[in-house]
Structures are given as C-alpha cells and as structure tokens.
Amino acid sequence: QIPLAKLINLSTRAPIRGGANDVIAGFIITGAGAQKVLLRGWGLEVGVDPNLCLHKYPSGEQITCNANCQDNSQWAEIAALPSHLQVADSTQDACLLLGLPVGAYTAILSSDGIKGLGLVGVDAVD
C-alpha cells in the first residue's frame, strides 16, 4: 500500500520591517495527539539577526521564542535531525523544536539587528 502524500514543509521569504510588519507564518495542526515540528528563522541579509516566537492563535498567547539555535535547550536533538531538516551551526539562525497539540499557531519572525529579508520555515518532523 502506498502511503498518502502529505505536506512536510512550508516556508516564506519576506522583508522583516518591525512591529506589525514582521514576518508571520500561520499553520494549523489537525487530527489527534501532537505533531513534532521544527520552526526555523533565517536572516537573508547581512545584519539581520532573526528572533522567532511562536504564539497560539487566535489568543496571541506566546508559547516560546528563540534567537539562536545553539542556545535552544534541545540543540543536541535539533543537530541530530535527518539531513533534510539540518540546521546550520550558525549563531544567526533561530529555531524551535516542539511537540504541538492540535490547534492554530503563528510563528513571528523579527530581527534583533537591522531590518531586511528573512525566511521562516515550518517542518513536520515525524
């Protein structure tokens, strides 16, 4: 039996302009149980220093933030992910590895440095 096709990644490149003009990626998890996801934020121009925050939608409740993958308490697990999910050993990338319950979420990518192009990605891990 052939497994059903499924989406495993969504990413968007956009200018980070600050405040209400930061990059926002919304996603929904359906079904039962939890889905492990890897959220990543990259700065695509010199001086852009990504800061990635995850919020519950529609309440806006902040779940967690990260501005440096290597400062993430799960860095060892993140670094050991399969090759298609590899995160560079860069202090400029932001990432979150979370098991999220069913619901709607927004990942907000801002910059702690200059404003400029950024990329936010959402990957299904398992």
Coordinates of C-alpha atoms in Angstrom, one line a residue:
Q1 CA 0.0 0.0 0.0
I2 CA 1.3 3.4 -1.0
P3 CA 1.3 6.0 1.9
L4 CA -0.8 9.1 1.4
A5 CA 1.0 12.2 0.3
K6 CA 1.5 14.8 3.0
L7 CA 2.9 18.3 3.3
I8 CA 6.2 18.3 5.2
N9 CA 7.4 21.9 4.8
L10 CA 6.1 25.4 4.3
S11 CA 8.5 28.4 4.1
T12 CA 8.2 32.1 3.2
R13 CA 10.7 34.8 2.3
A14 CA 9.7 38.3 3.2
P15 CA 11.0 41.6 4.4
I16 CA 11.2 42.0 8.2
R17 CA 10.2 45.6 8.9
G18 CA 9.5 45.6 12.6
G19 CA 6.4 45.5 14.8
A20 CA 3.2 44.8 12.9
N21 CA 5.4 44.4 9.8
D22 CA 7.4 41.4 10.9
V23 CA 7.1 38.1 9.0
I24 CA 4.1 35.9 10.2
A25 CA 3.6 32.3 9.2
G26 CA 0.4 30.7 10.3
F27 CA -0.2 27.0 10.4
I28 CA -2.8 24.5 11.8
I29 CA -2.4 21.1 13.3
T30 CA -5.3 18.7 13.0
G31 CA -6.1 15.2 14.0
A32 CA -5.4 13.6 17.4
G33 CA -2.4 13.8 19.7
A34 CA 0.6 16.1 19.0
Q35 CA 2.8 16.9 16.0
K36 CA 6.5 17.4 16.3
V37 CA 7.5 20.5 14.3
L38 CA 10.8 22.3 13.6
L39 CA 10.3 26.1 13.2
R40 CA 13.3 28.0 11.7
G41 CA 14.1 31.6 11.1
W42 CA 16.9 32.9 8.9
G43 CA 18.2 36.3 8.2
L44 CA 18.9 36.6 4.4
E45 CA 20.9 39.9 4.5
V46 CA 23.9 40.9 6.5
G47 CA 23.0 42.3 9.8
V48 CA 19.5 40.7 10.0
D49 CA 19.5 38.8 13.4
P50 CA 16.4 36.5 13.5
N51 CA 14.3 36.2 16.5
L52 CA 11.5 33.6 16.2
C53 CA 8.4 33.5 18.5
L54 CA 5.6 31.0 18.5
H55 CA 2.1 32.1 19.5
K56 CA -1.2 30.3 19.9
Y57 CA -3.9 31.6 17.5
P58 CA -6.3 33.4 18.0
S59 CA -5.5 34.2 21.6
G60 CA -2.0 35.5 20.8
E61 CA -0.6 33.8 23.8
Q62 CA 3.2 33.5 23.4
I63 CA 4.4 29.9 23.8
T64 CA 8.2 30.4 23.4
C65 CA 10.9 32.3 21.5
N66 CA 14.4 31.6 20.2
A67 CA 17.0 33.9 18.7
N68 CA 19.9 31.4 18.4
C69 CA 19.6 27.7 17.6
Q70 CA 22.6 26.8 19.7
D71 CA 21.1 28.4 22.7
N72 CA 18.0 26.2 22.4
S73 CA 17.8 23.6 25.2
Q74 CA 17.1 21.0 22.5
W75 CA 20.1 21.8 20.4
A76 CA 21.6 18.3 20.5
E77 CA 18.3 16.8 19.3
I78 CA 17.9 19.5 16.6
A79 CA 21.5 18.9 15.4
A80 CA 20.8 15.2 15.1
L81 CA 17.7 15.5 12.8
P82 CA 17.7 13.9 9.4
S83 CA 19.6 15.7 6.6
H84 CA 16.6 17.3 5.0
L85 CA 16.0 19.1 8.4
Q86 CA 19.6 20.1 9.1
V87 CA 20.1 23.4 10.9
A88 CA 23.4 25.2 10.2
D89 CA 25.8 25.7 13.1
S90 CA 25.2 29.4 13.0
T91 CA 24.6 31.8 15.8
Q92 CA 22.4 33.8 13.3
D93 CA 19.7 31.2 12.9
A94 CA 16.7 30.9 15.2
C95 CA 14.9 27.5 15.7
L96 CA 12.3 25.8 17.9
L97 CA 11.6 22.0 18.1
L98 CA 8.3 21.4 19.7
G99 CA 5.6 18.8 20.1
L100 CA 2.4 20.8 19.5
P101 CA -1.1 19.7 20.2
V102 CA -4.0 20.2 17.8
G103 CA -4.7 23.9 17.2
A104 CA -3.8 27.0 15.2
Y105 CA -0.4 28.8 15.6
T106 CA 1.5 31.8 14.3
A107 CA 5.3 31.9 14.0
I108 CA 6.5 35.5 14.1
L109 CA 10.0 36.3 12.7
S110 CA 11.5 39.6 13.8
S111 CA 15.1 40.9 13.8
D112 CA 17.2 41.9 16.8
G113 CA 19.5 43.6 14.3
I114 CA 18.8 45.6 11.1
K115 CA 15.6 45.2 9.2
G116 CA 15.8 43.2 5.9
L117 CA 14.9 39.9 4.2
G118 CA 14.1 36.9 6.4
L119 CA 12.9 33.4 5.8
V120 CA 10.6 31.5 8.2
G121 CA 10.0 27.7 7.8
V122 CA 7.7 25.2 9.4
D123 CA 8.7 21.5 9.0
A124 CA 6.8 18.4 10.1
V125 CA 9.4 16.2 11.9
D126 CA 7.5 12.9 12.3

